[in-house]
Amino acid sequence: MTKRESGGREATVADVAKAAGVSKAQAARALGGYGSVSEQVLSLVLAAAEELGYRPNQLARSMTTGRSTSVGVVVGDIENAHFGLALRGISDEVRDAGYTVVLVNTDEDLGAEVGAVQELLQQRVAGLIIAPCSSTETAHLESAHDHNRAVVLFDRGVRGWSLDTVRVDFAEAALHVGRLLLDAGHRRVGYVSSLRAEGPYELGMDLGLSPVADRVGGIERAFGEAGAEWDRSLVKLNAASDDALAAACADLLDRRDPATAIVCSDSRIALGVLGQIKRRGLRIPEDVSVVAYDDFPWTELVDPPLTVVSQPVYDMGREAARALLRRLGHRVPAEQLPLKAHLVERASVGSGERTPTA
Amino acid sequence: MTKRESGGREATVADVAKAAGVSKAQAARALGGYGSVSEQVLSLVLAAAEELGYRPNQLARSMTTGRSTSVGVVVGDIENAHFGLALRGISDEVRDAGYTVVLVNTDEDLGAEVGAVQELLQQRVAGLIIAPCSSTETAHLESAHDHNRAVVLFDRGVRGWSLDTVRVDFAEAALHVGRLLLDAGHRRVGYVSSLRAEGPYELGMDLGLSPVADRVGGIERAFGEAGAEWDRSLVKLNAASDDALAAACADLLDRRDPATAIVCSDSRIALGVLGQIKRRGLRIPEDVSVVAYDDFPWTELVDPPLTVVSQPVYDMGREAARALLRRLGHRVPAEQLPLKAHLVERASVGSGERTPTA
DNA sequence: TTGAAAGCGCTAACAG
DNA sequence: CTGTTAGCGCTTTCAA
């Protein structure tokens, strides 16, 4: 029942060794489970450790072995359920391998991300799992990699990065979204994302390897198939803040030829767009159709239930963690989790023709 | 531009010292920003450090100073927006004080929580911020405290724990919920929570210092005021899993004298309850009224908009972090953030009389 | 199987 | 202001 634990400083191997009447080295071996120790010494040491309430100092351990027992995770917005779920996947997977997670939230700010990587590297984490906020500014990522630290990107990729990147495959689902909308008669399709980009969207614009590129690309392909022309001014980027989001919605809805359908890049955006639509007294799907990425439980409970693109976020987290563990020399299950998004049709997509208000 | 950084091992103070042509101690002082160093030496060392791509080894630093630069955070379910938001608050606050967050998810499992505390203690975190999953099993928390480690509890408290606990004050809001329901004519009020407890709820039962105790207590008081009797078999605990939640709903809704109102202890529960109600084809609020704790954006967008109890979750996280920082000897803003919940009336509460289906 | 001793990279006394 | 010398708690040669 370890009762000697209170009071002064923590017990060390030396303390345990003395109490057990063996050398420091033997005590360390017994405690650390390496080298060879006789049954005799083992039980003696273990008993003494128990008695003293000994807890190995992981810092010292990492210090001498050079092996760290924690991994750094860097995300833009932990408050977002998307990352919450991914983090859960990462956490579950690395825990089994004996690592803990050091989490840093960057607020989708590049400066903060650079600082976070720096910080984590100083903490000598075994590796980094990052959802990079920029697909072009990658110096800090390369630097980490140059220092022989394992780095895995997830959710979004970066241009020209040849290393491990774990992303969901949106190609097919995005095409389906485009077709669904086109088939329903929509030609004025809006897209709203919080992705940072300079200036408005243009065809062929470099959206990096962001999921947004795939998603917008899918809609473009669908338009191409249908021989229709997509008005790209309906693609609204940079809708990170509430204000920016409101402005984007205003642009989309308050014009002479408003968007008849809006695709929301994530659930946060969807929440905002839904609010804006509601505020304007528009009906879904009669006045405007909505498709959202990420299938969280509430999307089925709003009125009407949202047509969404479901994606295996938790599994993406696990795969990212596995990729990192592989780099760190761990054995992990060979079978890859399939990371494919799919369309879930519910009731928020209707005809592209505005039906007159009752 | 720090180009020598690739290749072998990381540069150390010794390397920098040699390159700068000064003693290790001076280099360390310059790099660490302590002691006194001449302008001369300072610039020499800094230049050398830059050149070598030196990054201080935080492990070694903590090792020698005995001061750790990370705090451990233990929560039950990071996937839950409630904790995501609180974590954000914690993270923002401790970051400013120079700490990083080591996060452990316990799945609301006591064994996992005990292990997590152990693990974090071994990592020698400066302190712990915990949302304990049990209000009675506290040996591991006490042990941590006995080792002179700062421990702050948040969201839930534990019985007999005299130390820092940061919780939202639900007393008034809970009373309001009770009155609201009673005034609307409800007498059969259900309460669903994922709180673990042995056996069904009974009056005066020890719910620890969990928020649930306050919330159930508020309803009880309201019943008392109204001189009405509350059927406590309508309080459903242990609804952690989807199955358990479904069973609780069945108990509440499929009986001869079903609950006419259901109070949901958190947004996860609310999602489940809403689903169960929907599945049964019941109407809100005509057939059954609903009140949920936690005011997340989606609660306003469902049909009908939910009457909820809003609580300052982010601020609770910040306050928990501040409490810890105080224990660690930091100066933090004196003014306490007010941590009070309040009722937000929307449209999910109606009359207690079932109106016949149209 | 054991023990003594040498570090890991850094900071903290203690003298100059 | 500067340098030298000890450690922090642990693992890891290297001999015994």
PDB file of N, CA and C in Angstrom, chain A residues 5 7-8 10 55-60 62-63 77-79 85 87-88 95 100-105 107 118-119 121-124 143 146-148 271 274 278 297-298 300-303 305, chain B residues 5-8 10 55-60 62-63 77-79 85 87-88 95 100-105 107 118-119 121-124 143 147-148 271 274 278 297-298 300-303 305:
ATOM      1  N   GLU A   5       5.248   7.163   0.860  1.00  0.00           N
ATOM      2  CA  GLU A   5       5.395   8.045  -0.283  1.00  0.00           C
ATOM      3  C   GLU A   5       5.315   9.543  -0.025  1.00  0.00           C
ATOM      4  N   GLY A   7       5.756  13.306   1.804  1.00  0.00           N
ATOM      5  CA  GLY A   7       6.911  14.040   2.278  1.00  0.00           C
ATOM      6  C   GLY A   7       7.843  14.529   1.200  1.00  0.00           C
ATOM      7  N   GLY A   8       9.121  14.446   1.474  1.00  0.00           N
ATOM      8  CA  GLY A   8      10.180  15.052   0.669  1.00  0.00           C
ATOM      9  C   GLY A   8      10.188  14.761  -0.813  1.00  0.00           C
ATOM     10  N   GLU A  10      10.991  12.711  -4.420  1.00  0.00           N
ATOM     11  CA  GLU A  10      10.644  11.397  -4.932  1.00  0.00           C
ATOM     12  C   GLU A  10      11.805  10.423  -4.721  1.00  0.00           C
ATOM     13  N   ARG A  55       8.678   5.910  -8.224  1.00  0.00           N
ATOM     14  CA  ARG A  55       8.118   6.126  -9.565  1.00  0.00           C
ATOM     15  C   ARG A  55       9.251   6.541 -10.478  1.00  0.00           C
ATOM     16  N   PRO A  56       9.524   5.730 -11.507  1.00  0.00           N
ATOM     17  CA  PRO A  56      10.637   6.055 -12.405  1.00  0.00           C
ATOM     18  C   PRO A  56      10.508   7.465 -12.955  1.00  0.00           C
ATOM     19  N   ASN A  57      11.594   8.162 -13.059  1.00  0.00           N
ATOM     20  CA  ASN A  57      11.598   9.498 -13.634  1.00  0.00           C
ATOM     21  C   ASN A  57      11.775   9.385 -15.139  1.00  0.00           C
ATOM     22  N   GLN A  58      10.674   9.586 -15.839  1.00  0.00           N
ATOM     23  CA  GLN A  58      10.685   9.413 -17.278  1.00  0.00           C
ATOM     24  C   GLN A  58      11.620  10.401 -17.970  1.00  0.00           C
ATOM     25  N   LEU A  59      11.756  11.561 -17.370  1.00  0.00           N
ATOM     26  CA  LEU A  59      12.647  12.564 -17.954  1.00  0.00           C
ATOM     27  C   LEU A  59      14.078  12.031 -17.994  1.00  0.00           C
ATOM     28  N   ALA A  60      14.505  11.537 -16.857  1.00  0.00           N
ATOM     29  CA  ALA A  60      15.867  11.012 -16.771  1.00  0.00           C
ATOM     30  C   ALA A  60      16.047   9.847 -17.735  1.00  0.00           C
ATOM     31  N   SER A  62      14.422   9.256 -20.562  1.00  0.00           N
ATOM     32  CA  SER A  62      14.530   9.745 -21.938  1.00  0.00           C
ATOM     33  C   SER A  62      15.887  10.400 -22.159  1.00  0.00           C
ATOM     34  N   MET A  63      16.290  11.092 -21.149  1.00  0.00           N
ATOM     35  CA  MET A  63      17.567  11.791 -21.175  1.00  0.00           C
ATOM     36  C   MET A  63      18.710  10.850 -21.539  1.00  0.00           C
ATOM     37  N   ASP A  77      -7.622  23.688 -34.504  1.00  0.00           N
ATOM     38  CA  ASP A  77      -8.759  24.058 -33.676  1.00  0.00           C
ATOM     39  C   ASP A  77      -9.341  22.852 -32.958  1.00  0.00           C
ATOM     40  N   ILE A  78      -8.854  22.637 -31.771  1.00  0.00           N
ATOM     41  CA  ILE A  78      -9.250  21.453 -31.013  1.00  0.00           C
ATOM     42  C   ILE A  78     -10.719  21.483 -30.629  1.00  0.00           C
ATOM     43  N   GLU A  79     -11.268  22.658 -30.651  1.00  0.00           N
ATOM     44  CA  GLU A  79     -12.664  22.831 -30.300  1.00  0.00           C
ATOM     45  C   GLU A  79     -13.581  22.263 -31.383  1.00  0.00           C
ATOM     46  N   LEU A  85     -12.254  14.381 -32.799  1.00  0.00           N
ATOM     47  CA  LEU A  85     -12.395  12.974 -33.149  1.00  0.00           C
ATOM     48  C   LEU A  85     -11.083  12.393 -33.664  1.00  0.00           C
ATOM     49  N   LEU A  87      -8.144  13.432 -32.983  1.00  0.00           N
ATOM     50  CA  LEU A  87      -7.239  13.381 -31.833  1.00  0.00           C
ATOM     51  C   LEU A  87      -7.497  12.127 -31.010  1.00  0.00           C
ATOM     52  N   ARG A  88      -8.749  11.805 -30.904  1.00  0.00           N
ATOM     53  CA  ARG A  88      -9.123  10.607 -30.182  1.00  0.00           C
ATOM     54  C   ARG A  88      -8.490   9.388 -30.834  1.00  0.00           C
ATOM     55  N   ARG A  95      -1.293   5.415 -27.504  1.00  0.00           N
ATOM     56  CA  ARG A  95      -1.286   4.943 -26.133  1.00  0.00           C
ATOM     57  C   ARG A  95      -0.901   3.468 -26.075  1.00  0.00           C
ATOM     58  N   THR A 100       2.544   9.092 -24.844  1.00  0.00           N
ATOM     59  CA  THR A 100       1.516  10.046 -24.464  1.00  0.00           C
ATOM     60  C   THR A 100       1.489  11.156 -25.514  1.00  0.00           C
ATOM     61  N   VAL A 101       0.441  11.935 -25.486  1.00  0.00           N
ATOM     62  CA  VAL A 101       0.245  12.974 -26.488  1.00  0.00           C
ATOM     63  C   VAL A 101       0.468  14.369 -25.899  1.00  0.00           C
ATOM     64  N   VAL A 102       1.340  15.122 -26.530  1.00  0.00           N
ATOM     65  CA  VAL A 102       1.492  16.518 -26.147  1.00  0.00           C
ATOM     66  C   VAL A 102       0.752  17.330 -27.206  1.00  0.00           C
ATOM     67  N   LEU A 103      -0.289  17.997 -26.776  1.00  0.00           N
ATOM     68  CA  LEU A 103      -1.163  18.658 -27.724  1.00  0.00           C
ATOM     69  C   LEU A 103      -0.935  20.161 -27.789  1.00  0.00           C
ATOM     70  N   VAL A 104      -0.878  20.683 -28.990  1.00  0.00           N
ATOM     71  CA  VAL A 104      -0.813  22.132 -29.145  1.00  0.00           C
ATOM     72  C   VAL A 104      -1.866  22.598 -30.132  1.00  0.00           C
ATOM     73  N   ASN A 105      -2.592  23.611 -29.727  1.00  0.00           N
ATOM     74  CA  ASN A 105      -3.626  24.189 -30.569  1.00  0.00           C
ATOM     75  C   ASN A 105      -3.067  25.464 -31.193  1.00  0.00           C
ATOM     76  N   ASP A 107      -4.858  27.587 -33.444  1.00  0.00           N
ATOM     77  CA  ASP A 107      -5.799  28.602 -33.898  1.00  0.00           C
ATOM     78  C   ASP A 107      -5.668  28.841 -35.387  1.00  0.00           C
ATOM     79  N   GLN A 118       8.610  24.118 -32.918  1.00  0.00           N
ATOM     80  CA  GLN A 118       9.839  24.466 -32.210  1.00  0.00           C
ATOM     81  C   GLN A 118       9.784  23.947 -30.766  1.00  0.00           C
ATOM     82  N   GLU A 119       8.731  24.316 -30.121  1.00  0.00           N
ATOM     83  CA  GLU A 119       8.498  23.940 -28.727  1.00  0.00           C
ATOM     84  C   GLU A 119       8.560  22.422 -28.533  1.00  0.00           C
ATOM     85  N   LEU A 121       9.844  20.202 -30.479  1.00  0.00           N
ATOM     86  CA  LEU A 121      11.166  19.679 -30.788  1.00  0.00           C
ATOM     87  C   LEU A 121      12.075  19.858 -29.587  1.00  0.00           C
ATOM     88  N   GLN A 122      11.930  20.974 -28.918  1.00  0.00           N
ATOM     89  CA  GLN A 122      12.734  21.223 -27.726  1.00  0.00           C
ATOM     90  C   GLN A 122      12.379  20.241 -26.612  1.00  0.00           C
ATOM     91  N   GLN A 123      11.134  19.863 -26.605  1.00  0.00           N
ATOM     92  CA  GLN A 123      10.717  18.886 -25.603  1.00  0.00           C
ATOM     93  C   GLN A 123      11.166  17.498 -26.005  1.00  0.00           C
ATOM     94  N   ARG A 124      11.789  17.429 -27.167  1.00  0.00           N
ATOM     95  CA  ARG A 124      12.310  16.157 -27.679  1.00  0.00           C
ATOM     96  C   ARG A 124      11.245  15.073 -27.785  1.00  0.00           C
ATOM     97  N   SER A 143      12.376  21.580 -41.478  1.00  0.00           N
ATOM     98  CA  SER A 143      13.402  21.678 -40.446  1.00  0.00           C
ATOM     99  C   SER A 143      13.280  20.524 -39.458  1.00  0.00           C
ATOM    100  N   ASP A 146      14.466  17.489 -41.101  1.00  0.00           N
ATOM    101  CA  ASP A 146      15.916  17.507 -41.265  1.00  0.00           C
ATOM    102  C   ASP A 146      16.623  17.068 -39.992  1.00  0.00           C
ATOM    103  N   HIS A 147      15.967  17.303 -38.885  1.00  0.00           N
ATOM    104  CA  HIS A 147      16.572  16.911 -37.618  1.00  0.00           C
ATOM    105  C   HIS A 147      16.294  15.454 -37.307  1.00  0.00           C
ATOM    106  N   ASN A 148      15.941  14.727 -38.321  1.00  0.00           N
ATOM    107  CA  ASN A 148      15.685  13.297 -38.154  1.00  0.00           C
ATOM    108  C   ASN A 148      14.531  13.006 -37.210  1.00  0.00           C
ATOM    109  N   LEU A 271     -22.730  25.083 -39.643  1.00  0.00           N
ATOM    110  CA  LEU A 271     -23.482  25.727 -38.572  1.00  0.00           C
ATOM    111  C   LEU A 271     -23.714  27.196 -38.908  1.00  0.00           C
ATOM    112  N   LEU A 274     -26.073  27.611 -42.010  1.00  0.00           N
ATOM    113  CA  LEU A 274     -27.451  27.319 -41.616  1.00  0.00           C
ATOM    114  C   LEU A 274     -28.051  28.515 -40.874  1.00  0.00           C
ATOM    115  N   LYS A 278     -31.230  30.733 -42.095  1.00  0.00           N
ATOM    116  CA  LYS A 278     -32.367  30.854 -41.208  1.00  0.00           C
ATOM    117  C   LYS A 278     -32.712  32.328 -40.989  1.00  0.00           C
ATOM    118  N   PRO A 297     -23.489  13.732 -35.520  1.00  0.00           N
ATOM    119  CA  PRO A 297     -24.848  13.354 -35.146  1.00  0.00           C
ATOM    120  C   PRO A 297     -25.899  14.454 -35.330  1.00  0.00           C
ATOM    121  N   TRP A 298     -25.545  15.672 -35.005  1.00  0.00           N
ATOM    122  CA  TRP A 298     -26.556  16.725 -35.077  1.00  0.00           C
ATOM    123  C   TRP A 298     -27.023  17.002 -36.496  1.00  0.00           C
ATOM    124  N   GLU A 300     -28.142  15.157 -38.563  1.00  0.00           N
ATOM    125  CA  GLU A 300     -29.331  14.383 -38.891  1.00  0.00           C
ATOM    126  C   GLU A 300     -30.557  14.919 -38.155  1.00  0.00           C
ATOM    127  N   LEU A 301     -30.305  15.749 -37.161  1.00  0.00           N
ATOM    128  CA  LEU A 301     -31.408  16.199 -36.314  1.00  0.00           C
ATOM    129  C   LEU A 301     -31.909  17.599 -36.635  1.00  0.00           C
ATOM    130  N   VAL A 302     -31.191  18.305 -37.490  1.00  0.00           N
ATOM    131  CA  VAL A 302     -31.679  19.628 -37.857  1.00  0.00           C
ATOM    132  C   VAL A 302     -32.803  19.479 -38.863  1.00  0.00           C
ATOM    133  N   ASP A 303     -33.461  20.583 -39.123  1.00  0.00           N
ATOM    134  CA  ASP A 303     -34.607  20.538 -40.026  1.00  0.00           C
ATOM    135  C   ASP A 303     -34.299  21.326 -41.281  1.00  0.00           C
ATOM    136  N   PRO A 305     -33.027  17.289 -42.227  1.00  0.00           N
ATOM    137  CA  PRO A 305     -31.776  16.553 -42.032  1.00  0.00           C
ATOM    138  C   PRO A 305     -30.827  16.850 -43.186  1.00  0.00           C
TER     139      PRO A 305
ATOM    140  N   GLU B   5      22.187  22.578 -39.713  1.00  0.00           N
ATOM    141  CA  GLU B   5      21.375  21.796 -38.789  1.00  0.00           C
ATOM    142  C   GLU B   5      21.148  20.334 -39.151  1.00  0.00           C
ATOM    143  N   SER B   6      21.293  19.991 -40.406  1.00  0.00           N
ATOM    144  CA  SER B   6      20.973  18.615 -40.761  1.00  0.00           C
ATOM    145  C   SER B   6      22.021  17.649 -40.220  1.00  0.00           C
ATOM    146  N   GLY B   7      21.827  16.396 -40.560  1.00  0.00           N
ATOM    147  CA  GLY B   7      22.833  15.395 -40.222  1.00  0.00           C
ATOM    148  C   GLY B   7      22.728  14.837 -38.823  1.00  0.00           C
ATOM    149  N   GLY B   8      23.877  14.652 -38.203  1.00  0.00           N
ATOM    150  CA  GLY B   8      24.010  13.905 -36.947  1.00  0.00           C
ATOM    151  C   GLY B   8      23.113  14.292 -35.801  1.00  0.00           C
ATOM    152  N   GLU B  10      21.805  16.487 -32.393  1.00  0.00           N
ATOM    153  CA  GLU B  10      21.488  17.889 -32.129  1.00  0.00           C
ATOM    154  C   GLU B  10      22.675  18.588 -31.481  1.00  0.00           C
ATOM    155  N   ARG B  55      19.056  23.908 -30.481  1.00  0.00           N
ATOM    156  CA  ARG B  55      17.736  23.925 -29.826  1.00  0.00           C
ATOM    157  C   ARG B  55      17.888  23.373 -28.430  1.00  0.00           C
ATOM    158  N   PRO B  56      17.612  24.170 -27.444  1.00  0.00           N
ATOM    159  CA  PRO B  56      17.790  23.711 -26.070  1.00  0.00           C
ATOM    160  C   PRO B  56      17.044  22.407 -25.818  1.00  0.00           C
ATOM    161  N   ASN B  57      17.631  21.545 -25.063  1.00  0.00           N
ATOM    162  CA  ASN B  57      16.996  20.292 -24.717  1.00  0.00           C
ATOM    163  C   ASN B  57      16.187  20.489 -23.438  1.00  0.00           C
ATOM    164  N   GLN B  58      14.899  20.566 -23.636  1.00  0.00           N
ATOM    165  CA  GLN B  58      14.016  20.851 -22.512  1.00  0.00           C
ATOM    166  C   GLN B  58      14.049  19.752 -21.455  1.00  0.00           C
ATOM    167  N   LEU B  59      14.292  18.545 -21.909  1.00  0.00           N
ATOM    168  CA  LEU B  59      14.372  17.421 -20.977  1.00  0.00           C
ATOM    169  C   LEU B  59      15.509  17.656 -19.989  1.00  0.00           C
ATOM    170  N   ALA B  60      16.653  17.957 -20.535  1.00  0.00           N
ATOM    171  CA  ALA B  60      17.831  18.180 -19.702  1.00  0.00           C
ATOM    172  C   ALA B  60      17.585  19.356 -18.766  1.00  0.00           C
ATOM    173  N   SER B  62      14.700  20.506 -17.600  1.00  0.00           N
ATOM    174  CA  SER B  62      13.804  20.127 -16.515  1.00  0.00           C
ATOM    175  C   SER B  62      14.528  19.224 -15.528  1.00  0.00           C
ATOM    176  N   MET B  63      15.328  18.386 -16.077  1.00  0.00           N
ATOM    177  CA  MET B  63      16.104  17.441 -15.290  1.00  0.00           C
ATOM    178  C   MET B  63      16.909  18.172 -14.209  1.00  0.00           C
ATOM    179  N   ASP B  77     -13.595  12.218 -22.134  1.00  0.00           N
ATOM    180  CA  ASP B  77     -13.983  12.030 -23.528  1.00  0.00           C
ATOM    181  C   ASP B  77     -13.690  13.281 -24.343  1.00  0.00           C
ATOM    182  N   ILE B  78     -12.533  13.293 -24.916  1.00  0.00           N
ATOM    183  CA  ILE B  78     -12.077  14.475 -25.645  1.00  0.00           C
ATOM    184  C   ILE B  78     -12.922  14.735 -26.889  1.00  0.00           C
ATOM    185  N   GLU B  79     -13.588  13.699 -27.319  1.00  0.00           N
ATOM    186  CA  GLU B  79     -14.433  13.798 -28.506  1.00  0.00           C
ATOM    187  C   GLU B  79     -15.684  14.632 -28.210  1.00  0.00           C
ATOM    188  N   LEU B  85     -13.927  22.133 -25.667  1.00  0.00           N
ATOM    189  CA  LEU B  85     -13.952  23.565 -25.380  1.00  0.00           C
ATOM    190  C   LEU B  85     -13.187  23.892 -24.098  1.00  0.00           C
ATOM    191  N   LEU B  87     -10.809  22.194 -22.824  1.00  0.00           N
ATOM    192  CA  LEU B  87      -9.397  21.963 -23.120  1.00  0.00           C
ATOM    193  C   LEU B  87      -8.789  23.173 -23.805  1.00  0.00           C
ATOM    194  N   ARG B  88      -9.584  23.752 -24.682  1.00  0.00           N
ATOM    195  CA  ARG B  88      -9.147  24.950 -25.375  1.00  0.00           C
ATOM    196  C   ARG B  88      -8.833  26.053 -24.368  1.00  0.00           C
ATOM    197  N   ARG B  95      -0.536  28.093 -22.018  1.00  0.00           N
ATOM    198  CA  ARG B  95       0.434  28.442 -23.026  1.00  0.00           C
ATOM    199  C   ARG B  95       1.075  29.789 -22.709  1.00  0.00           C
ATOM    200  N   THR B 100       3.211  23.480 -21.893  1.00  0.00           N
ATOM    201  CA  THR B 100       2.490  22.745 -22.918  1.00  0.00           C
ATOM    202  C   THR B 100       1.566  21.754 -22.212  1.00  0.00           C
ATOM    203  N   VAL B 101       0.645  21.213 -22.973  1.00  0.00           N
ATOM    204  CA  VAL B 101      -0.362  20.322 -22.405  1.00  0.00           C
ATOM    205  C   VAL B 101      -0.126  18.871 -22.807  1.00  0.00           C
ATOM    206  N   VAL B 102      -0.025  18.003 -21.832  1.00  0.00           N
ATOM    207  CA  VAL B 102       0.023  16.582 -22.133  1.00  0.00           C
ATOM    208  C   VAL B 102      -1.370  16.040 -21.861  1.00  0.00           C
ATOM    209  N   LEU B 103      -1.999  15.577 -22.914  1.00  0.00           N
ATOM    210  CA  LEU B 103      -3.399  15.197 -22.801  1.00  0.00           C
ATOM    211  C   LEU B 103      -3.604  13.696 -22.721  1.00  0.00           C
ATOM    212  N   VAL B 104      -4.446  13.265 -21.798  1.00  0.00           N
ATOM    213  CA  VAL B 104      -4.798  11.853 -21.753  1.00  0.00           C
ATOM    214  C   VAL B 104      -6.305  11.698 -21.704  1.00  0.00           C
ATOM    215  N   ASN B 105      -6.802  10.847 -22.566  1.00  0.00           N
ATOM    216  CA  ASN B 105      -8.225  10.565 -22.630  1.00  0.00           C
ATOM    217  C   ASN B 105      -8.487   9.255 -21.896  1.00  0.00           C
ATOM    218  N   ASP B 107     -11.696   7.747 -21.478  1.00  0.00           N
ATOM    219  CA  ASP B 107     -12.900   7.003 -21.822  1.00  0.00           C
ATOM    220  C   ASP B 107     -13.809   6.847 -20.611  1.00  0.00           C
ATOM    221  N   GLN B 118      -0.653   8.181 -13.033  1.00  0.00           N
ATOM    222  CA  GLN B 118       0.628   7.529 -12.806  1.00  0.00           C
ATOM    223  C   GLN B 118       1.622   7.928 -13.905  1.00  0.00           C
ATOM    224  N   GLU B 119       1.181   7.746 -15.103  1.00  0.00           N
ATOM    225  CA  GLU B 119       1.987   8.052 -16.292  1.00  0.00           C
ATOM    226  C   GLU B 119       2.479   9.500 -16.288  1.00  0.00           C
ATOM    227  N   LEU B 121       2.647  11.543 -13.797  1.00  0.00           N
ATOM    228  CA  LEU B 121       3.544  11.782 -12.669  1.00  0.00           C
ATOM    229  C   LEU B 121       4.948  11.317 -13.038  1.00  0.00           C
ATOM    230  N   GLN B 122       5.028  10.204 -13.718  1.00  0.00           N
ATOM    231  CA  GLN B 122       6.334   9.707 -14.136  1.00  0.00           C
ATOM    232  C   GLN B 122       6.990  10.660 -15.128  1.00  0.00           C
ATOM    233  N   GLN B 123       6.153  11.294 -15.908  1.00  0.00           N
ATOM    234  CA  GLN B 123       6.696  12.259 -16.866  1.00  0.00           C
ATOM    235  C   GLN B 123       7.062  13.545 -16.143  1.00  0.00           C
ATOM    236  N   ARG B 124       6.790  13.584 -14.870  1.00  0.00           N
ATOM    237  CA  ARG B 124       7.130  14.745 -14.058  1.00  0.00           C
ATOM    238  C   ARG B 124       6.505  16.035 -14.573  1.00  0.00           C
ATOM    239  N   SER B 143      -2.813  10.512  -3.874  1.00  0.00           N
ATOM    240  CA  SER B 143      -1.417  10.119  -4.011  1.00  0.00           C
ATOM    241  C   SER B 143      -0.627  11.196  -4.751  1.00  0.00           C
ATOM    242  N   HIS B 147       2.397  13.697  -3.225  1.00  0.00           N
ATOM    243  CA  HIS B 147       3.740  13.859  -3.770  1.00  0.00           C
ATOM    244  C   HIS B 147       4.051  15.314  -4.065  1.00  0.00           C
ATOM    245  N   ASN B 148       3.303  16.183  -3.448  1.00  0.00           N
ATOM    246  CA  ASN B 148       3.531  17.618  -3.632  1.00  0.00           C
ATOM    247  C   ASN B 148       3.331  18.074  -5.065  1.00  0.00           C
ATOM    248  N   LEU B 271     -28.324  14.543 -27.927  1.00  0.00           N
ATOM    249  CA  LEU B 271     -28.327  13.987 -29.281  1.00  0.00           C
ATOM    250  C   LEU B 271     -29.025  12.636 -29.287  1.00  0.00           C
ATOM    251  N   LEU B 274     -32.847  12.986 -28.449  1.00  0.00           N
ATOM    252  CA  LEU B 274     -33.545  13.527 -29.615  1.00  0.00           C
ATOM    253  C   LEU B 274     -33.771  12.438 -30.663  1.00  0.00           C
ATOM    254  N   LYS B 278     -37.362  11.036 -31.903  1.00  0.00           N
ATOM    255  CA  LYS B 278     -37.663  11.084 -33.334  1.00  0.00           C
ATOM    256  C   LYS B 278     -38.084   9.705 -33.837  1.00  0.00           C
ATOM    257  N   PRO B 297     -23.828  25.421 -30.700  1.00  0.00           N
ATOM    258  CA  PRO B 297     -24.530  26.049 -31.821  1.00  0.00           C
ATOM    259  C   PRO B 297     -25.647  25.211 -32.439  1.00  0.00           C
ATOM    260  N   TRP B 298     -25.420  23.921 -32.555  1.00  0.00           N
ATOM    261  CA  TRP B 298     -26.436  23.112 -33.220  1.00  0.00           C
ATOM    262  C   TRP B 298     -27.752  23.054 -32.470  1.00  0.00           C
ATOM    263  N   GLU B 300     -29.529  25.253 -31.447  1.00  0.00           N
ATOM    264  CA  GLU B 300     -30.451  26.284 -31.897  1.00  0.00           C
ATOM    265  C   GLU B 300     -31.008  25.967 -33.281  1.00  0.00           C
ATOM    266  N   LEU B 301     -30.362  25.037 -33.951  1.00  0.00           N
ATOM    267  CA  LEU B 301     -30.738  24.763 -35.340  1.00  0.00           C
ATOM    268  C   LEU B 301     -31.606  23.532 -35.516  1.00  0.00           C
ATOM    269  N   VAL B 302     -31.775  22.769 -34.440  1.00  0.00           N
ATOM    270  CA  VAL B 302     -32.630  21.603 -34.590  1.00  0.00           C
ATOM    271  C   VAL B 302     -34.079  22.067 -34.539  1.00  0.00           C
ATOM    272  N   ASP B 303     -34.973  21.167 -34.837  1.00  0.00           N
ATOM    273  CA  ASP B 303     -36.379  21.520 -34.870  1.00  0.00           C
ATOM    274  C   ASP B 303     -37.130  20.784 -33.784  1.00  0.00           C
ATOM    275  N   PRO B 305     -35.920  24.515 -31.928  1.00  0.00           N
ATOM    276  CA  PRO B 305     -34.715  24.957 -31.228  1.00  0.00           C
ATOM    277  C   PRO B 305     -34.807  24.559 -29.762  1.00  0.00           C
TER     278      PRO B 305
END
